[in-house]
Amino acid sequence: MPDLDITHPKIYEYLERTLPEETEILREMGDYGRAQGFPIIGIQPGRMLHFLARAIGAKRVLELGSGFGYSAMWFALAVGDGGKVIMTEGKQANQDRARDYFSRAGLLERVEFNVGDALELAKKYPSPFDIIFCDIDKHDYPNALAIAREKLRVGGILIYDNMLWQGRVVSETDADTRAVLETTRALFDDDTFFTTLVPLRDGQSLSLRVK
Ligand SMILES: C[S@@+](CC[C@H](N)C(=O)[O-])C[C@H]1O[C@@H](n2cnc3c(N)ncnc32)[C@H](O)[C@@H]1O
């Protein structure tokens, strides 16, 4: 199984040391994630999520696969007062940890916690969303696209993480990699989205809903 450096290690290190400091809570969450080997999106893509949300004035964000809230924290900081990040996560313990971080950050009003299957939970929320971010198990990536088609507003952005899948996309044929490849193809073939791939950390697809 390849484990390719998507970004040259020296460039990666340059980016990490050049970016400004995170907030104290984000730094703490990042340290916890690294210590546990928990696959959070990381600071560089985290800043991109925040950037995109602020660029389009996002007020309603749906997150599929929230873990203990690191990526949701970047969104919550972006949506401002009155904004809402709907979090979905399969494991109760992760959401309990997330609640603690948001409580300490004074941002509980900007998030909703949901435990269960992200795709099922998403169904209960009415459209439209400004941003949908998908970071669940890879075999479910194609199914998340149906949710986005139904629930994302025109002008909204669909984001998938791990779209380069540690380089497996270039040579592997296991089920998870096939699901990532299938999702990539479906996004590029769908003329209701304008999609691009960003080779940052593990790679993200950014899809602007154009109609
Ligand atoms: C990559 S981690 C999420 C990291 C988070 N987005 C971040 O960057 O901080 C994926 C999380 O999604 C959860 N998960 C995976 N598949 C899921 C599903 N179908 N429904 C709900 N949660 C799921 C896992 O328990 C795990 O916590």
XYZ file of C-alpha atoms and ligand atoms in Angstrom:
238
model
C 0.000 0.000 0.000
C 1.625 3.316 -0.973
C 2.026 6.015 1.606
C 3.185 8.791 -0.658
C 4.072 12.274 0.446
C 1.450 14.326 -1.371
C 3.449 17.464 -0.638
C 7.246 17.409 -0.715
C 8.343 17.016 2.941
C 10.393 20.218 2.868
C 7.464 22.207 1.483
C 5.136 20.599 4.027
C 7.476 21.567 6.844
C 7.759 25.113 5.440
C 3.957 25.461 5.356
C 3.582 24.128 8.887
C 6.080 26.553 10.359
C 4.939 29.539 8.268
C 1.235 29.431 9.005
C 0.088 31.545 11.947
C -0.661 29.912 15.277
C -4.047 28.269 15.758
C -6.304 29.290 18.616
C -5.397 27.682 21.915
C -8.280 25.202 21.727
C -7.434 24.223 18.149
C -3.820 23.680 19.129
C -4.919 21.504 22.021
C -7.223 19.521 19.736
C -4.437 19.106 17.183
C -2.050 17.879 19.866
C -4.639 15.377 21.076
C -5.293 14.147 17.533
C -1.597 13.664 16.831
C -1.002 11.941 20.177
C -3.882 9.520 19.526
C -3.094 9.018 15.845
C -6.629 10.270 15.160
C -7.004 11.354 11.512
C -8.010 15.000 11.853
C -7.809 17.147 8.745
C -4.875 19.193 10.075
C -4.042 22.872 10.182
C -3.478 23.619 6.497
C -6.726 22.096 5.198
C -8.440 23.358 8.372
C -7.555 26.891 7.357
C -8.889 26.154 3.884
C -12.251 24.996 5.300
C -12.419 28.182 7.330
C -11.414 30.306 4.330
C -14.075 28.762 2.078
C -16.811 29.149 4.670
C -15.981 32.804 5.216
C -15.565 33.487 1.491
C -19.144 32.469 0.757
C -20.600 33.802 4.009
C -21.620 30.302 5.086
C -24.129 30.142 7.919
C -25.202 26.484 7.711
C -22.584 23.757 7.472
C -23.235 20.006 7.432
C -20.331 17.835 8.475
C -20.341 14.085 7.792
C -17.791 12.427 10.084
C -16.947 14.946 12.795
C -14.683 12.929 15.081
C -13.950 14.992 18.167
C -14.647 18.276 16.432
C -11.367 19.608 15.023
C -12.655 20.406 11.512
C -16.009 21.537 12.970
C -14.121 24.007 15.160
C -12.614 25.641 12.058
C -16.121 25.918 10.583
C -17.673 27.159 13.830
C -15.126 29.965 13.988
C -16.047 30.898 10.400
C -19.871 30.905 10.511
C -20.089 33.640 13.129
C -22.906 34.338 15.559
C -26.173 32.861 14.349
C -24.331 30.323 12.208
C -24.669 26.580 12.764
C -22.446 23.576 12.156
C -24.351 20.291 12.147
C -21.941 17.611 13.323
C -22.461 13.885 12.762
C -20.317 11.160 14.256
C -20.594 7.419 14.794
C -18.929 7.289 18.200
C -20.476 8.840 21.301
C -17.104 9.281 23.022
C -15.848 11.483 20.187
C -18.882 13.742 20.383
C -18.571 13.951 24.177
C -15.011 15.147 23.723
C -16.134 17.605 21.051
C -18.792 19.026 23.366
C -16.142 19.709 25.965
C -13.936 21.603 23.485
C -16.845 23.691 22.168
C -18.008 24.428 25.676
C -14.571 25.659 26.654
C -14.338 27.714 23.443
C -17.686 29.363 24.252
C -19.070 28.155 20.906
C -21.724 25.633 21.938
C -24.449 27.722 20.303
C -22.818 27.325 16.906
C -22.876 23.516 16.811
C -25.307 20.620 16.981
C -24.046 17.180 17.993
C -25.470 14.006 16.461
C -24.364 10.444 17.087
C -25.148 7.680 14.606
C -24.728 7.035 10.921
C -23.894 10.346 9.263
C -25.854 9.668 6.080
C -28.988 8.710 8.019
C -28.654 11.658 10.394
C -28.230 14.082 7.504
C -31.623 13.095 6.106
C -33.468 14.683 9.024
C -32.055 18.136 8.327
C -33.879 20.323 5.822
C -32.094 21.977 2.912
C -30.311 24.144 2.084
C -26.761 23.988 3.378
C -24.003 26.411 2.366
C -21.242 23.839 2.864
C -21.221 20.060 3.141
C -17.970 18.495 4.299
C -17.543 14.735 4.016
C -14.922 12.855 6.037
C -16.631 9.503 6.784
C -15.440 5.973 5.946
C -14.385 5.969 2.322
C -16.714 3.204 1.142
C -19.619 5.572 1.870
C -18.194 8.514 -0.116
C -20.338 7.840 -3.225
C -23.481 7.775 -1.053
C -22.678 11.169 0.446
C -22.905 12.664 -3.026
C -26.647 12.002 -3.121
C -27.027 13.946 0.132
C -25.084 16.857 -1.330
C -27.129 16.881 -4.522
C -30.280 17.123 -2.432
C -29.173 19.501 0.301
C -26.516 21.916 -0.987
C -27.641 25.306 -2.275
C -26.503 26.716 -5.612
C -23.331 28.655 -4.804
C -22.584 26.273 -1.937
C -19.483 24.091 -1.699
C -19.127 20.340 -1.266
C -15.780 19.293 0.198
C -14.391 15.773 0.515
C -11.203 15.036 2.446
C -8.731 12.198 1.665
C -9.317 12.376 -2.068
C -5.701 11.368 -2.774
C -5.913 8.711 -0.069
C -2.223 8.716 0.818
C -1.395 8.113 -2.818
C -3.407 4.894 -3.114
C -5.465 6.488 -5.908
C -2.595 6.006 -8.341
C -2.190 2.257 -7.923
C -4.506 0.520 -5.453
C -7.716 -1.373 -6.213
C -9.171 -2.103 -2.750
C -12.782 -1.158 -2.021
C -12.021 2.112 -0.213
C -9.748 3.332 -2.984
C -12.328 2.361 -5.604
C -14.939 4.386 -3.695
C -12.650 7.439 -3.649
C -11.997 7.061 -7.379
C -15.686 6.546 -8.134
C -16.573 9.676 -6.169
C -13.902 11.698 -7.959
C -15.197 10.579 -11.346
C -18.809 11.277 -10.360
C -17.929 14.793 -9.201
C -16.108 15.637 -12.418
C -18.922 14.150 -14.515
C -21.644 16.083 -12.688
C -22.383 19.384 -14.426
C -24.267 20.700 -11.405
C -20.842 21.048 -9.772
C -17.582 22.670 -10.806
C -14.946 20.513 -9.152
C -11.243 20.789 -8.550
C -8.777 18.667 -6.564
C -6.383 20.265 -4.114
C -3.226 18.246 -3.294
C -2.952 19.573 0.246
C -2.065 17.039 2.914
C -4.247 14.011 1.955
C -6.044 15.891 -0.839
C -9.451 17.528 -0.930
C -12.052 17.878 -3.646
C -13.801 21.227 -3.786
C -17.076 21.277 -5.705
C -18.961 24.496 -6.278
C -22.672 23.946 -6.855
C -23.305 25.834 -10.074
C -26.911 24.808 -10.840
C -11.350 11.147 9.599
S -12.271 11.154 11.071
C -13.011 12.761 11.115
C -12.087 13.858 11.425
C -12.743 15.216 11.486
N -13.509 15.516 10.305
C -11.662 16.239 11.665
O -10.983 16.558 10.681
O -11.497 16.725 12.779
C -13.673 10.235 10.602
C -14.727 10.139 11.693
O -15.930 9.758 11.079
C -16.546 8.759 11.843
N -17.333 7.990 10.866
C -16.878 7.227 9.846
N -17.906 6.780 9.101
C -19.032 7.286 9.660
C -20.405 7.202 9.357
N -20.852 6.508 8.298
N -21.275 7.857 10.160
C -20.849 8.568 11.225
N -19.546 8.700 11.554
C -18.665 8.057 10.777
C -15.449 8.008 12.548
O -15.913 7.485 13.781
C -14.414 9.112 12.757
O -14.543 9.717 14.002
